């Protein structure tokens, strides 16, 4: 089994073990592996050197991600003008499954995202509904119409369609599994005014 297939299996085990994830969406039954050219980014390359403590449930995903990271397509949606150089140097994500993922799915989109310590992921929004599930570290989440919350390992946070949200990481790197469902799952997050 390839490192990316092992990662998919680890994420599936996590997904199917967590009621919050299963309530949001069942594990997709339409996955087919795609040929995706690896694309490195600084955050992905530094994963192996980072202490990323998890829980009994999230540690297997973190381990599998470290192994698969060099084979994956690391993306950074934003420009330096939008988010600044430090953000781009310490952030990155992979689309494990979804419309353009390592595994194709039209039903659900699953990302693994990494943010360095002390980073503000400024206000942004997207049409798809989203569930964040924290794998390692902690971050403060804000969203229009929802109370602020500190998300820790094992915590889940829902964003509704087009609900602007913001995230600030604390003193450790933050690693999350984010899942998109519904209309707009082929879209991209857009920075918003507030
Ligand atoms: Zn989002």
PDB file of C-alpha atoms and ligand atoms in Angstrom:
ATOM      1  CA  UNK A   1       0.000   0.000   0.000  1.00  0.00           C
ATOM      2  CA  UNK A   2       1.340   3.455  -0.898  1.00  0.00           C
ATOM      3  CA  UNK A   3       1.899   6.078   1.837  1.00  0.00           C
ATOM      4  CA  UNK A   4      -1.077   8.056   0.478  1.00  0.00           C
ATOM      5  CA  UNK A   5      -3.325   4.980   0.524  1.00  0.00           C
ATOM      6  CA  UNK A   6      -2.229   4.365   4.130  1.00  0.00           C
ATOM      7  CA  UNK A   7      -3.079   7.979   4.944  1.00  0.00           C
ATOM      8  CA  UNK A   8      -6.541   7.549   3.418  1.00  0.00           C
ATOM      9  CA  UNK A   9      -7.082   4.414   5.515  1.00  0.00           C
ATOM     10  CA  UNK A  10      -5.989   6.251   8.685  1.00  0.00           C
ATOM     11  CA  UNK A  11      -8.311   9.196   7.955  1.00  0.00           C
ATOM     12  CA  UNK A  12     -11.174   6.789   7.266  1.00  0.00           C
ATOM     13  CA  UNK A  13     -10.641   5.061  10.607  1.00  0.00           C
ATOM     14  CA  UNK A  14     -10.663   8.442  12.342  1.00  0.00           C
ATOM     15  CA  UNK A  15     -13.716   9.671  10.407  1.00  0.00           C
ATOM     16  CA  UNK A  16     -15.755   6.555  11.126  1.00  0.00           C
ATOM     17  CA  UNK A  17     -14.806   6.612  14.833  1.00  0.00           C
ATOM     18  CA  UNK A  18     -15.936  10.199  15.461  1.00  0.00           C
ATOM     19  CA  UNK A  19     -19.674  10.891  15.810  1.00  0.00           C
ATOM     20  CA  UNK A  20     -19.203  14.588  14.904  1.00  0.00           C
ATOM     21  CA  UNK A  21     -17.646  13.637  11.585  1.00  0.00           C
ATOM     22  CA  UNK A  22     -20.180  10.898  10.854  1.00  0.00           C
ATOM     23  CA  UNK A  23     -23.076  13.234  11.650  1.00  0.00           C
ATOM     24  CA  UNK A  24     -21.636  15.771   9.197  1.00  0.00           C
ATOM     25  CA  UNK A  25     -21.232  13.235   6.411  1.00  0.00           C
ATOM     26  CA  UNK A  26     -20.679   9.504   6.027  1.00  0.00           C
ATOM     27  CA  UNK A  27     -17.360   8.373   4.611  1.00  0.00           C
ATOM     28  CA  UNK A  28     -17.644   8.766   0.794  1.00  0.00           C
ATOM     29  CA  UNK A  29     -18.307   5.560  -1.139  1.00  0.00           C
ATOM     30  CA  UNK A  30     -17.170   6.878  -4.538  1.00  0.00           C
ATOM     31  CA  UNK A  31     -13.390   7.226  -4.025  1.00  0.00           C
ATOM     32  CA  UNK A  32     -11.022   6.424  -6.883  1.00  0.00           C
ATOM     33  CA  UNK A  33      -7.278   7.048  -6.749  1.00  0.00           C
ATOM     34  CA  UNK A  34      -5.948   9.767  -9.095  1.00  0.00           C
ATOM     35  CA  UNK A  35      -2.492  10.409 -10.463  1.00  0.00           C
ATOM     36  CA  UNK A  36      -1.499  13.666  -8.780  1.00  0.00           C
ATOM     37  CA  UNK A  37       1.940  15.213  -9.252  1.00  0.00           C
ATOM     38  CA  UNK A  38       3.633  15.915  -5.890  1.00  0.00           C
ATOM     39  CA  UNK A  39       4.123  19.595  -5.165  1.00  0.00           C
ATOM     40  CA  UNK A  40       6.213  20.572  -2.144  1.00  0.00           C
ATOM     41  CA  UNK A  41       5.743  23.639   0.031  1.00  0.00           C
ATOM     42  CA  UNK A  42       7.799  24.810   3.040  1.00  0.00           C
ATOM     43  CA  UNK A  43       5.142  23.803   5.579  1.00  0.00           C
ATOM     44  CA  UNK A  44       4.833  20.312   4.101  1.00  0.00           C
ATOM     45  CA  UNK A  45       8.588  19.886   4.016  1.00  0.00           C
ATOM     46  CA  UNK A  46       8.925  20.897   7.672  1.00  0.00           C
ATOM     47  CA  UNK A  47       6.265  18.455   8.926  1.00  0.00           C
ATOM     48  CA  UNK A  48       8.808  15.755   9.690  1.00  0.00           C
ATOM     49  CA  UNK A  49      10.727  17.985  12.104  1.00  0.00           C
ATOM     50  CA  UNK A  50       7.702  19.301  13.996  1.00  0.00           C
ATOM     51  CA  UNK A  51       6.411  17.933  17.275  1.00  0.00           C
ATOM     52  CA  UNK A  52       2.738  17.329  16.513  1.00  0.00           C
ATOM     53  CA  UNK A  53       1.199  15.642  19.547  1.00  0.00           C
ATOM     54  CA  UNK A  54      -2.179  14.046  18.913  1.00  0.00           C
ATOM     55  CA  UNK A  55      -4.611  11.793  20.697  1.00  0.00           C
ATOM     56  CA  UNK A  56      -5.167   8.064  20.500  1.00  0.00           C
ATOM     57  CA  UNK A  57      -7.483   8.783  17.555  1.00  0.00           C
ATOM     58  CA  UNK A  58      -5.535  11.491  15.726  1.00  0.00           C
ATOM     59  CA  UNK A  59      -1.925  10.259  16.180  1.00  0.00           C
ATOM     60  CA  UNK A  60      -2.241   7.550  13.467  1.00  0.00           C
ATOM     61  CA  UNK A  61      -3.366  10.212  10.959  1.00  0.00           C
ATOM     62  CA  UNK A  62      -0.464  12.495  11.928  1.00  0.00           C
ATOM     63  CA  UNK A  63       2.019   9.636  11.517  1.00  0.00           C
ATOM     64  CA  UNK A  64       0.581   8.676   8.133  1.00  0.00           C
ATOM     65  CA  UNK A  65       0.603  12.305   6.962  1.00  0.00           C
ATOM     66  CA  UNK A  66       4.290  12.682   7.860  1.00  0.00           C
ATOM     67  CA  UNK A  67       5.082   9.645   5.713  1.00  0.00           C
ATOM     68  CA  UNK A  68       2.877  10.665   2.800  1.00  0.00           C
ATOM     69  CA  UNK A  69       3.786  14.391   2.834  1.00  0.00           C
ATOM     70  CA  UNK A  70       6.623  14.199   0.245  1.00  0.00           C
ATOM     71  CA  UNK A  71       4.298  12.454  -2.254  1.00  0.00           C
ATOM     72  CA  UNK A  72       1.460  14.940  -1.923  1.00  0.00           C
ATOM     73  CA  UNK A  73       0.340  18.051  -3.755  1.00  0.00           C
ATOM     74  CA  UNK A  74       0.638  20.879  -1.207  1.00  0.00           C
ATOM     75  CA  UNK A  75      -1.500  23.898  -1.955  1.00  0.00           C
ATOM     76  CA  UNK A  76      -1.679  27.439  -0.677  1.00  0.00           C
ATOM     77  CA  UNK A  77      -4.783  29.082  -2.034  1.00  0.00           C
ATOM     78  CA  UNK A  78      -3.763  32.646  -1.293  1.00  0.00           C
ATOM     79  CA  UNK A  79      -1.298  35.202  -2.601  1.00  0.00           C
ATOM     80  CA  UNK A  80       1.341  37.032  -0.590  1.00  0.00           C
ATOM     81  CA  UNK A  81      -0.701  40.233  -1.057  1.00  0.00           C
ATOM     82  CA  UNK A  82      -3.669  38.562   0.642  1.00  0.00           C
ATOM     83  CA  UNK A  83      -1.999  36.860   3.587  1.00  0.00           C
ATOM     84  CA  UNK A  84       1.668  37.928   3.773  1.00  0.00           C
ATOM     85  CA  UNK A  85       4.905  35.992   3.328  1.00  0.00           C
ATOM     86  CA  UNK A  86       5.084  34.548   6.843  1.00  0.00           C
ATOM     87  CA  UNK A  87       1.643  32.952   6.450  1.00  0.00           C
ATOM     88  CA  UNK A  88       2.600  31.398   3.104  1.00  0.00           C
ATOM     89  CA  UNK A  89       5.860  30.044   4.549  1.00  0.00           C
ATOM     90  CA  UNK A  90       4.174  28.304   7.481  1.00  0.00           C
ATOM     91  CA  UNK A  91       0.842  27.129   6.038  1.00  0.00           C
ATOM     92  CA  UNK A  92      -0.196  24.497   3.523  1.00  0.00           C
ATOM     93  CA  UNK A  93      -2.869  21.909   2.867  1.00  0.00           C
ATOM     94  CA  UNK A  94      -3.520  18.813   0.819  1.00  0.00           C
ATOM     95  CA  UNK A  95      -6.813  17.682  -0.728  1.00  0.00           C
ATOM     96  CA  UNK A  96      -6.818  14.020   0.241  1.00  0.00           C
ATOM     97  CA  UNK A  97     -10.161  13.348  -1.429  1.00  0.00           C
ATOM     98  CA  UNK A  98     -12.582  15.480  -3.400  1.00  0.00           C
ATOM     99  CA  UNK A  99     -13.139  16.913  -6.874  1.00  0.00           C
ATOM    100  CA  UNK A 100      -9.392  17.560  -7.304  1.00  0.00           C
ATOM    101  CA  UNK A 101      -8.002  15.325  -4.586  1.00  0.00           C
ATOM    102  CA  UNK A 102      -5.518  12.474  -4.498  1.00  0.00           C
ATOM    103  CA  UNK A 103      -8.691  10.382  -4.424  1.00  0.00           C
ATOM    104  CA  UNK A 104     -11.567  11.603  -6.566  1.00  0.00           C
ATOM    105  CA  UNK A 105     -14.932  12.075  -4.837  1.00  0.00           C
ATOM    106  CA  UNK A 106     -17.921  14.092  -6.045  1.00  0.00           C
ATOM    107  CA  UNK A 107     -19.702  13.635  -2.718  1.00  0.00           C
ATOM    108  CA  UNK A 108     -17.311  14.974  -0.111  1.00  0.00           C
ATOM    109  CA  UNK A 109     -14.044  16.874   0.025  1.00  0.00           C
ATOM    110  CA  UNK A 110     -11.459  16.159   2.728  1.00  0.00           C
ATOM    111  CA  UNK A 111      -8.403  18.293   3.412  1.00  0.00           C
ATOM    112  CA  UNK A 112      -5.514  18.066   5.823  1.00  0.00           C
ATOM    113  CA  UNK A 113      -4.256  21.538   6.695  1.00  0.00           C
ATOM    114  CA  UNK A 114      -1.222  22.751   8.635  1.00  0.00           C
ATOM    115  CA  UNK A 115      -0.692  26.193  10.171  1.00  0.00           C
ATOM    116  CA  UNK A 116       2.394  27.283  12.097  1.00  0.00           C
ATOM    117  CA  UNK A 117       2.203  28.779  15.597  1.00  0.00           C
ATOM    118  CA  UNK A 118       0.963  32.317  16.201  1.00  0.00           C
ATOM    119  CA  UNK A 119      -0.665  32.697  12.793  1.00  0.00           C
ATOM    120  CA  UNK A 120      -3.896  34.502  11.902  1.00  0.00           C
ATOM    121  CA  UNK A 121      -5.943  32.923   9.124  1.00  0.00           C
ATOM    122  CA  UNK A 122      -7.968  36.038   8.376  1.00  0.00           C
ATOM    123  CA  UNK A 123     -11.703  36.277   7.600  1.00  0.00           C
ATOM    124  CA  UNK A 124     -12.731  34.081   4.703  1.00  0.00           C
ATOM    125  CA  UNK A 125     -15.822  32.253   3.482  1.00  0.00           C
ATOM    126  CA  UNK A 126     -16.980  29.629   0.981  1.00  0.00           C
ATOM    127  CA  UNK A 127     -20.258  28.215  -0.226  1.00  0.00           C
ATOM    128  CA  UNK A 128     -19.678  24.636   0.970  1.00  0.00           C
ATOM    129  CA  UNK A 129     -20.518  23.711   4.543  1.00  0.00           C
ATOM    130  CA  UNK A 130     -17.410  22.776   6.503  1.00  0.00           C
ATOM    131  CA  UNK A 131     -16.434  20.796   9.561  1.00  0.00           C
ATOM    132  CA  UNK A 132     -13.004  21.296  11.113  1.00  0.00           C
ATOM    133  CA  UNK A 133     -11.674  18.464  13.253  1.00  0.00           C
ATOM    134  CA  UNK A 134      -8.524  19.241  15.237  1.00  0.00           C
ATOM    135  CA  UNK A 135      -5.711  16.702  14.917  1.00  0.00           C
ATOM    136  CA  UNK A 136      -2.908  18.527  16.781  1.00  0.00           C
ATOM    137  CA  UNK A 137      -2.413  21.864  18.539  1.00  0.00           C
ATOM    138  CA  UNK A 138      -5.106  24.389  19.325  1.00  0.00           C
ATOM    139  CA  UNK A 139      -6.554  27.507  17.744  1.00  0.00           C
ATOM    140  CA  UNK A 140      -9.125  30.201  18.474  1.00  0.00           C
ATOM    141  CA  UNK A 141     -12.044  30.092  16.042  1.00  0.00           C
ATOM    142  CA  UNK A 142     -14.328  33.044  15.320  1.00  0.00           C
ATOM    143  CA  UNK A 143     -17.295  33.071  12.969  1.00  0.00           C
ATOM    144  CA  UNK A 144     -20.107  35.533  12.288  1.00  0.00           C
ATOM    145  CA  UNK A 145     -23.070  34.574  14.445  1.00  0.00           C
ATOM    146  CA  UNK A 146     -21.231  31.954  16.525  1.00  0.00           C
ATOM    147  CA  UNK A 147     -19.423  32.306  19.862  1.00  0.00           C
ATOM    148  CA  UNK A 148     -15.615  32.212  19.789  1.00  0.00           C
ATOM    149  CA  UNK A 149     -14.121  28.897  20.820  1.00  0.00           C
ATOM    150  CA  UNK A 150     -10.708  27.398  21.457  1.00  0.00           C
ATOM    151  CA  UNK A 151     -10.449  24.217  19.436  1.00  0.00           C
ATOM    152  CA  UNK A 152      -8.294  21.472  20.894  1.00  0.00           C
ATOM    153  CA  UNK A 153      -7.377  17.986  19.754  1.00  0.00           C
ATOM    154  CA  UNK A 154     -10.571  16.046  19.023  1.00  0.00           C
ATOM    155  CA  UNK A 155     -12.802  19.144  18.881  1.00  0.00           C
ATOM    156  CA  UNK A 156     -15.053  19.773  15.878  1.00  0.00           C
ATOM    157  CA  UNK A 157     -16.284  23.139  14.570  1.00  0.00           C
ATOM    158  CA  UNK A 158     -19.005  23.663  11.963  1.00  0.00           C
ATOM    159  CA  UNK A 159     -19.131  26.534   9.466  1.00  0.00           C
ATOM    160  CA  UNK A 160     -22.355  27.025   7.545  1.00  0.00           C
ATOM    161  CA  UNK A 161     -22.574  28.005   3.890  1.00  0.00           C
ATOM    162  CA  UNK A 162     -20.923  31.395   3.265  1.00  0.00           C
ATOM    163  CA  UNK A 163     -20.444  32.040   7.011  1.00  0.00           C
ATOM    164  CA  UNK A 164     -17.293  34.190   7.369  1.00  0.00           C
ATOM    165  CA  UNK A 165     -14.769  32.645   9.743  1.00  0.00           C
ATOM    166  CA  UNK A 166     -11.307  33.337  11.134  1.00  0.00           C
ATOM    167  CA  UNK A 167      -8.742  31.254  12.976  1.00  0.00           C
ATOM    168  CA  UNK A 168      -5.758  32.181  15.159  1.00  0.00           C
ATOM    169  CA  UNK A 169      -3.265  29.481  16.053  1.00  0.00           C
ATOM    170  CA  UNK A 170      -1.686  29.513  19.514  1.00  0.00           C
ATOM    171  CA  UNK A 171       1.844  28.614  20.604  1.00  0.00           C
ATOM    172  CA  UNK A 172       2.057  25.314  18.711  1.00  0.00           C
ATOM    173  CA  UNK A 173       1.486  24.228  15.121  1.00  0.00           C
ATOM    174  CA  UNK A 174      -2.146  23.484  14.341  1.00  0.00           C
ATOM    175  CA  UNK A 175      -3.150  20.518  12.219  1.00  0.00           C
ATOM    176  CA  UNK A 176      -6.739  19.878  11.153  1.00  0.00           C
ATOM    177  CA  UNK A 177      -8.870  17.569   9.039  1.00  0.00           C
ATOM    178  CA  UNK A 178     -11.450  19.723   7.265  1.00  0.00           C
ATOM    179  CA  UNK A 179     -14.419  18.290   5.396  1.00  0.00           C
ATOM    180  CA  UNK A 180     -16.651  20.089   2.879  1.00  0.00           C
ATOM    181  CA  UNK A 181     -20.134  18.982   1.844  1.00  0.00           C
ATOM    182  CA  UNK A 182     -22.985  20.269  -0.292  1.00  0.00           C
ATOM    183  CA  UNK A 183     -23.201  22.972  -2.935  1.00  0.00           C
ATOM    184  CA  UNK A 184     -19.867  24.600  -3.714  1.00  0.00           C
ATOM    185  CA  UNK A 185     -17.612  21.672  -2.806  1.00  0.00           C
ATOM    186  CA  UNK A 186     -15.684  22.356  -6.033  1.00  0.00           C
ATOM    187  CA  UNK A 187     -15.093  25.996  -5.021  1.00  0.00           C
ATOM    188  CA  UNK A 188     -12.358  27.817  -3.149  1.00  0.00           C
ATOM    189  CA  UNK A 189     -12.347  29.841   0.070  1.00  0.00           C
ATOM    190  CA  UNK A 190     -12.234  33.585  -0.545  1.00  0.00           C
ATOM    191  CA  UNK A 191     -10.867  36.238   1.768  1.00  0.00           C
ATOM    192  CA  UNK A 192     -13.739  38.435   2.901  1.00  0.00           C
ATOM    193  CA  UNK A 193     -13.881  42.009   4.154  1.00  0.00           C
ATOM    194  CA  UNK A 194     -14.572  41.130   7.796  1.00  0.00           C
TER     195      UNK A 194
HETATM  196 ZN1  LIG B   1     -13.433  27.392   5.889  1.00  0.00          ZN
END
